[in-house]
Amino acid sequence: MRLGERIREIEEDDRLDPAASRMRALAERLPAGPVRDILHGVQLGHPLHPIMVHLPLGSWLAAVLLDTLPGDHRRSARALVNVGLLASLPAAVSGLADWSSQHERQQRVGVAHAVANGTGALLFGASSAARAFGRQGWGRTLALAGMGAVGLGGALGGHIAYYRAGGANSADYLLDRVPEGWHDLGRLEDFPEGDLGSAHIEGVPVVVTRTGGSVAVFLDVCPHMGAPLTDGELVDGCVRCPWHGSEFRADGGTVAHGPATASLESLDTSVVEGRLKARLPQPDAESGTGT
Ligand code: FES
């Protein structure tokens, strides 16, 4: 059986649900608002967790490699193990924030991911202690075992990120389904002021916002996990997603609050003789968003 098939079995394993409940309770204690946005990576416009994991993984891998090289690298290797331990904490917290707004099948794999990485961190902690007491052989062995555990954790995290698109921009593929050129969406006055309207371009759903005399058109798919935004609401000049509450500014589609980190895909707009038209954004043209 291939690794991917084995990991998909974890998605169906409800024995992980009690642990998921405990992790959910932990995640709920993370502060809401700007701190949580930072943990998601909203200000970066990119998920923070995959960036944060580089430091512990890189440090630990470097320590394990140093252990294999000729010469005396004991102090450097132990320092790298300790840097990895310190860096693993913020990496875990940012991962917990992302995990808390994922689907059940992703969360089950996320539990296994956390167990593997937690085991890896414990092994590296034991490695650091063994090195401190001069037990270099144990220090190397424990670090090697820790690397195996975090390697497995990385495979599980990769499954969530790539196979299940946790953290990917779920709206991106739709851009390629919108044909070039202007598309008629209907009479402008038929789209409600101060609310979300819906339309389609060749079968591609779009959401229309009219606020304060300006109009905007976005792909009707939340970049976070693909929710239909027209099921959400327009609040304080932002489109709020119905699933996990991400908010996107109606003026441009940028993220006001996560968990989404990617902006809404915004289309150029034009109003001709009272009819709203939209097209794919043109690289060198001013984006038309107005009546
Ligand atoms: S699908 Fe999660 S915030 Fe929109």
CSV table of C-alpha atoms and ligand atoms in Angstrom, one decimal:
chain,number,residue,atom,x,y,z
A,1,MET,CA,0.0,0.0,0.0
A,2,ARG,CA,1.4,3.4,-0.9
A,3,LEU,CA,2.1,6.1,1.7
A,4,GLY,CA,-0.7,8.3,0.4
A,5,GLU,CA,-3.3,5.5,0.8
A,6,ARG,CA,-2.1,4.8,4.3
A,7,ILE,CA,-2.5,8.4,5.3
A,8,ARG,CA,-6.0,8.5,3.7
A,9,GLU,CA,-7.0,5.7,6.1
A,10,ILE,CA,-6.1,8.1,9.0
A,11,GLU,CA,-8.7,10.5,7.6
A,12,GLU,CA,-11.4,7.8,8.4
A,13,ASP,CA,-10.1,6.8,11.8
A,14,ASP,CA,-12.6,8.2,14.4
A,15,ARG,CA,-10.4,6.9,17.2
A,16,LEU,CA,-8.6,10.2,16.7
A,17,ASP,CA,-11.6,12.2,17.5
A,18,PRO,CA,-11.2,12.5,21.3
A,19,ALA,CA,-7.7,13.8,20.8
A,20,ALA,CA,-9.0,16.2,18.2
A,21,SER,CA,-11.5,17.5,20.7
A,22,ARG,CA,-8.8,18.2,23.2
A,23,MET,CA,-6.7,20.0,20.5
A,24,ARG,CA,-9.8,22.0,19.6
A,25,ALA,CA,-10.2,23.1,23.2
A,26,LEU,CA,-6.6,24.1,23.2
A,27,ALA,CA,-6.9,26.0,19.9
A,28,GLU,CA,-9.9,27.9,21.3
A,29,ARG,CA,-7.6,29.4,24.0
A,30,LEU,CA,-5.5,31.1,21.3
A,31,PRO,CA,-6.3,34.8,21.3
A,32,ALA,CA,-8.7,35.9,18.6
A,33,GLY,CA,-8.2,39.0,16.4
A,34,PRO,CA,-4.8,40.3,15.3
A,35,VAL,CA,-2.8,37.6,17.2
A,36,ARG,CA,-4.6,34.8,15.5
A,37,ASP,CA,-4.3,36.6,12.2
A,38,ILE,CA,-0.5,36.7,12.7
A,39,LEU,CA,-0.5,33.0,13.5
A,40,HIS,CA,-2.3,32.3,10.2
A,41,GLY,CA,-0.1,34.6,8.2
A,42,VAL,CA,-2.7,37.1,7.2
A,43,GLN,CA,-0.3,40.0,7.4
A,44,LEU,CA,2.2,38.1,5.2
A,45,GLY,CA,-0.4,37.1,2.7
A,46,HIS,CA,1.0,33.6,3.0
A,47,PRO,CA,0.4,30.8,5.5
A,48,LEU,CA,2.9,31.3,8.4
A,49,HIS,CA,3.1,27.6,9.5
A,50,PRO,CA,5.1,26.3,6.5
A,51,ILE,CA,7.6,29.1,7.0
A,52,MET,CA,7.9,28.5,10.7
A,53,VAL,CA,8.7,24.8,10.4
A,54,HIS,CA,11.9,25.5,8.5
A,55,LEU,CA,13.8,26.6,11.5
A,56,PRO,CA,13.3,23.5,13.7
A,57,LEU,CA,13.5,21.0,10.8
A,58,GLY,CA,16.6,22.7,9.4
A,59,SER,CA,18.3,23.0,12.8
A,60,TRP,CA,17.6,19.4,13.7
A,61,LEU,CA,18.7,18.0,10.3
A,62,ALA,CA,21.9,20.1,10.5
A,63,ALA,CA,22.6,18.6,14.0
A,64,VAL,CA,22.0,15.1,12.7
A,65,LEU,CA,24.4,15.7,9.8
A,66,LEU,CA,27.0,17.2,12.1
A,67,ASP,CA,26.8,14.1,14.2
A,68,THR,CA,28.0,12.1,11.2
A,69,LEU,CA,30.9,14.3,10.2
A,70,PRO,CA,34.5,13.6,11.3
A,71,GLY,CA,35.8,16.0,14.0
A,72,ASP,CA,34.4,17.3,17.2
A,73,HIS,CA,31.1,19.1,16.6
A,74,ARG,CA,29.5,18.3,19.9
A,75,ARG,CA,28.8,21.9,21.0
A,76,SER,CA,27.5,22.9,17.6
A,77,ALA,CA,25.3,19.9,17.3
A,78,ARG,CA,23.8,20.4,20.8
A,79,ALA,CA,23.3,24.1,20.1
A,80,LEU,CA,21.4,23.2,16.9
A,81,VAL,CA,19.2,20.7,18.7
A,82,ASN,CA,18.3,23.4,21.3
A,83,VAL,CA,17.6,26.0,18.6
A,84,GLY,CA,15.2,23.5,17.0
A,85,LEU,CA,13.5,22.9,20.3
A,86,LEU,CA,12.9,26.6,20.8
A,87,ALA,CA,11.7,27.2,17.3
A,88,SER,CA,9.4,24.2,17.4
A,89,LEU,CA,7.1,26.0,19.9
A,90,PRO,CA,5.9,28.9,17.6
A,91,ALA,CA,5.8,26.5,14.7
A,92,ALA,CA,3.4,24.3,16.6
A,93,VAL,CA,1.2,27.2,17.7
A,94,SER,CA,0.8,28.5,14.2
A,95,GLY,CA,0.0,25.0,13.0
A,96,LEU,CA,-2.6,24.7,15.8
A,97,ALA,CA,-4.3,27.9,14.7
A,98,ASP,CA,-4.5,26.7,11.0
A,99,TRP,CA,-5.7,23.2,12.1
A,100,SER,CA,-8.5,24.6,14.1
A,101,SER,CA,-10.4,25.8,11.0
A,102,GLN,CA,-9.9,22.7,8.9
A,103,HIS,CA,-12.3,19.9,7.9
A,104,GLU,CA,-12.7,16.7,10.0
A,105,ARG,CA,-10.7,14.5,7.7
A,106,GLN,CA,-7.8,17.1,7.7
A,107,GLN,CA,-8.0,17.4,11.5
A,108,ARG,CA,-7.6,13.7,12.0
A,109,VAL,CA,-4.4,13.7,9.9
A,110,GLY,CA,-3.5,16.9,11.8
A,111,VAL,CA,-3.7,15.0,15.1
A,112,ALA,CA,-1.3,12.3,13.8
A,113,HIS,CA,0.9,15.1,12.4
A,114,ALA,CA,1.0,16.7,15.9
A,115,VAL,CA,1.7,13.4,17.6
A,116,ALA,CA,4.6,12.6,15.2
A,117,ASN,CA,6.1,16.0,15.6
A,118,GLY,CA,5.5,16.1,19.4
A,119,THR,CA,7.3,12.7,19.6
A,120,GLY,CA,10.1,14.1,17.5
A,121,ALA,CA,10.4,17.1,19.8
A,122,LEU,CA,10.5,14.9,22.9
A,123,LEU,CA,13.3,12.8,21.3
A,124,PHE,CA,15.3,15.8,20.5
A,125,GLY,CA,14.7,17.1,24.0
A,126,ALA,CA,16.1,13.8,25.3
A,127,SER,CA,19.0,14.0,22.9
A,128,SER,CA,19.8,17.5,24.2
A,129,ALA,CA,19.7,16.2,27.8
A,130,ALA,CA,21.9,13.2,26.9
A,131,ARG,CA,24.5,15.4,25.2
A,132,ALA,CA,24.5,17.7,28.3
A,133,PHE,CA,25.4,14.7,30.5
A,134,GLY,CA,28.1,13.6,28.1
A,135,ARG,CA,26.2,10.7,26.7
A,136,GLN,CA,27.1,11.6,23.1
A,137,GLY,CA,26.1,8.2,21.7
A,138,TRP,CA,22.6,8.4,23.1
A,139,GLY,CA,22.4,12.0,22.0
A,140,ARG,CA,23.1,11.0,18.4
A,141,THR,CA,20.8,8.0,18.5
A,142,LEU,CA,17.9,10.0,20.0
A,143,ALA,CA,18.4,12.8,17.5
A,144,LEU,CA,18.3,10.3,14.6
A,145,ALA,CA,15.0,8.8,16.0
A,146,GLY,CA,13.6,12.3,16.4
A,147,MET,CA,14.5,13.1,12.8
A,148,GLY,CA,12.5,10.0,11.7
A,149,ALA,CA,9.5,11.1,13.8
A,150,VAL,CA,9.5,14.7,12.4
A,151,GLY,CA,10.0,13.3,8.9
A,152,LEU,CA,6.8,11.3,9.3
A,153,GLY,CA,5.2,14.4,10.7
A,154,GLY,CA,6.3,16.3,7.6
A,155,ALA,CA,4.7,13.7,5.3
A,156,LEU,CA,1.4,13.9,7.2
A,157,GLY,CA,1.6,17.7,7.0
A,158,GLY,CA,2.3,17.5,3.3
A,159,HIS,CA,-0.8,15.4,2.8
A,160,ILE,CA,-2.9,18.1,4.5
A,161,ALA,CA,-1.3,20.9,2.6
A,162,TYR,CA,-1.1,19.2,-0.9
A,163,TYR,CA,-3.5,16.3,-1.1
A,164,ARG,CA,-6.3,18.0,0.9
A,165,ALA,CA,-5.3,21.6,-0.1
A,166,GLY,CA,-5.2,22.9,3.5
A,167,GLY,CA,-3.5,26.2,3.1
A,168,ALA,CA,-3.7,26.3,-0.7
A,169,ASN,CA,-5.7,29.0,-2.5
A,170,SER,CA,-8.9,27.1,-3.1
A,171,ALA,CA,-10.1,29.7,-5.7
A,172,ASP,CA,-7.1,29.9,-7.9
A,173,TYR,CA,-8.1,27.2,-10.4
A,174,LEU,CA,-11.3,29.1,-11.2
A,175,LEU,CA,-9.4,32.0,-12.8
A,176,ASP,CA,-8.4,29.7,-15.7
A,177,ARG,CA,-12.1,28.9,-16.3
A,178,VAL,CA,-13.1,32.6,-16.9
A,179,PRO,CA,-12.8,33.3,-20.7
A,180,GLU,CA,-11.0,36.4,-21.8
A,181,GLY,CA,-13.0,39.6,-22.6
A,182,TRP,CA,-15.9,41.4,-21.0
A,183,HIS,CA,-18.8,39.4,-19.7
A,184,ASP,CA,-22.3,40.8,-19.1
A,185,LEU,CA,-23.6,40.1,-15.6
A,186,GLY,CA,-26.9,41.8,-15.8
A,187,ARG,CA,-28.5,45.1,-14.9
A,188,LEU,CA,-26.5,46.9,-12.1
A,189,GLU,CA,-29.7,47.8,-10.3
A,190,ASP,CA,-30.6,44.2,-9.9
A,191,PHE,CA,-27.6,43.7,-7.6
A,192,PRO,CA,-28.5,44.7,-4.1
A,193,GLU,CA,-26.8,47.7,-2.5
A,194,GLY,CA,-25.2,46.8,0.8
A,195,ASP,CA,-25.6,43.0,0.3
A,196,LEU,CA,-24.0,40.2,-1.7
A,197,GLY,CA,-25.3,39.4,-5.2
A,198,SER,CA,-24.5,36.4,-7.3
A,199,ALA,CA,-23.9,35.9,-11.1
A,200,HIS,CA,-22.1,33.5,-13.3
A,201,ILE,CA,-19.5,33.8,-16.1
A,202,GLU,CA,-19.7,30.8,-18.3
A,203,GLY,CA,-20.6,28.7,-15.3
A,204,VAL,CA,-18.1,30.2,-13.0
A,205,PRO,CA,-19.8,31.7,-9.9
A,206,VAL,CA,-19.0,35.3,-9.0
A,207,VAL,CA,-20.1,37.4,-6.1
A,208,VAL,CA,-21.0,41.1,-6.6
A,209,THR,CA,-20.8,43.7,-3.9
A,210,ARG,CA,-22.2,47.2,-4.1
A,211,THR,CA,-21.1,49.5,-1.3
A,212,GLY,CA,-21.0,53.3,-1.2
A,213,GLY,CA,-21.6,53.8,-4.9
A,214,SER,CA,-18.9,51.4,-6.0
A,215,VAL,CA,-19.2,47.9,-7.3
A,216,ALA,CA,-16.9,44.9,-7.2
A,217,VAL,CA,-16.9,41.4,-8.6
A,218,PHE,CA,-15.0,38.5,-7.1
A,219,LEU,CA,-14.9,34.8,-7.8
A,220,ASP,CA,-17.5,33.3,-5.5
A,221,VAL,CA,-15.1,30.8,-3.8
A,222,CYS,CA,-13.4,31.5,-0.5
A,223,PRO,CA,-9.6,31.1,-1.0
A,224,HIS,CA,-9.3,29.4,2.4
A,225,MET,CA,-11.4,26.2,1.9
A,226,GLY,CA,-13.7,26.9,-1.0
A,227,ALA,CA,-16.9,28.1,0.7
A,228,PRO,CA,-19.5,29.8,-1.5
A,229,LEU,CA,-19.2,33.5,-0.4
A,230,THR,CA,-22.7,34.4,-1.5
A,231,ASP,CA,-23.9,32.3,1.5
A,232,GLY,CA,-22.0,34.7,3.7
A,233,GLU,CA,-22.7,38.4,4.4
A,234,LEU,CA,-21.4,41.9,3.7
A,235,VAL,CA,-20.4,43.4,7.0
A,236,ASP,CA,-18.7,46.8,7.6
A,237,GLY,CA,-17.4,46.9,4.0
A,238,CYS,CA,-16.1,43.3,4.1
A,239,VAL,CA,-17.3,40.0,2.6
A,240,ARG,CA,-17.5,37.5,5.5
A,241,CYS,CA,-17.1,33.9,4.6
A,242,PRO,CA,-19.9,31.6,5.9
A,243,TRP,CA,-17.7,28.8,7.0
A,244,HIS,CA,-14.8,30.1,9.1
A,245,GLY,CA,-15.5,33.8,9.2
A,246,SER,CA,-12.6,35.1,7.1
A,247,GLU,CA,-13.3,38.7,6.1
A,248,PHE,CA,-12.3,40.2,2.8
A,249,ARG,CA,-12.4,44.0,2.0
A,250,ALA,CA,-15.0,44.7,-0.6
A,251,ASP,CA,-12.6,47.4,-1.9
A,252,GLY,CA,-10.1,45.1,-3.6
A,253,GLY,CA,-10.6,41.7,-1.9
A,254,THR,CA,-7.7,41.8,0.5
A,255,VAL,CA,-7.9,39.9,3.7
A,256,ALA,CA,-9.1,41.8,6.7
A,257,HIS,CA,-9.2,38.8,9.0
A,258,GLY,CA,-8.2,35.1,8.6
A,259,PRO,CA,-8.0,32.2,8.6
A,260,ALA,CA,-7.7,32.9,4.9
A,261,THR,CA,-4.4,34.4,3.8
A,262,ALA,CA,-5.0,34.8,0.1
A,263,SER,CA,-7.0,37.7,-1.2
A,264,LEU,CA,-10.3,37.2,-3.1
A,265,GLU,CA,-9.8,36.9,-6.8
A,266,SER,CA,-11.1,40.3,-8.0
A,267,LEU,CA,-12.3,41.0,-11.6
A,268,ASP,CA,-12.2,44.2,-13.5
A,269,THR,CA,-15.7,45.8,-13.7
A,270,SER,CA,-17.4,48.3,-16.0
A,271,VAL,CA,-20.9,49.6,-16.2
A,272,VAL,CA,-22.2,50.3,-19.7
A,273,GLU,CA,-25.7,51.6,-20.2
A,274,GLY,CA,-26.7,50.4,-16.8
A,275,ARG,CA,-25.4,46.9,-17.3
A,276,LEU,CA,-22.6,45.4,-15.2
A,277,LYS,CA,-19.7,43.8,-17.0
A,278,ALA,CA,-16.7,42.0,-15.7
A,279,ARG,CA,-13.5,40.5,-17.0
A,280,LEU,CA,-10.3,38.9,-15.8
A,281,PRO,CA,-7.9,41.5,-14.3
A,282,GLN,CA,-5.6,43.0,-17.0
A,283,PRO,CA,-1.9,43.2,-15.9
A,284,ASP,CA,-1.4,46.7,-17.4
A,285,ALA,CA,-4.9,48.1,-17.1
A,286,GLU,CA,-6.3,50.1,-14.2
A,287,SER,CA,-8.8,47.8,-12.4
A,288,GLY,CA,-12.2,49.2,-12.9
A,289,THR,CA,-14.3,49.1,-9.8
A,290,GLY,CA,-17.0,51.7,-9.9
A,291,THR,CA,-20.3,52.7,-11.3
B,1,FES,S1,-13.8,28.6,3.8
B,1,FES,FE1,-12.7,29.0,5.6
B,1,FES,S2,-12.9,31.1,5.9
B,1,FES,FE2,-13.8,30.7,4.0
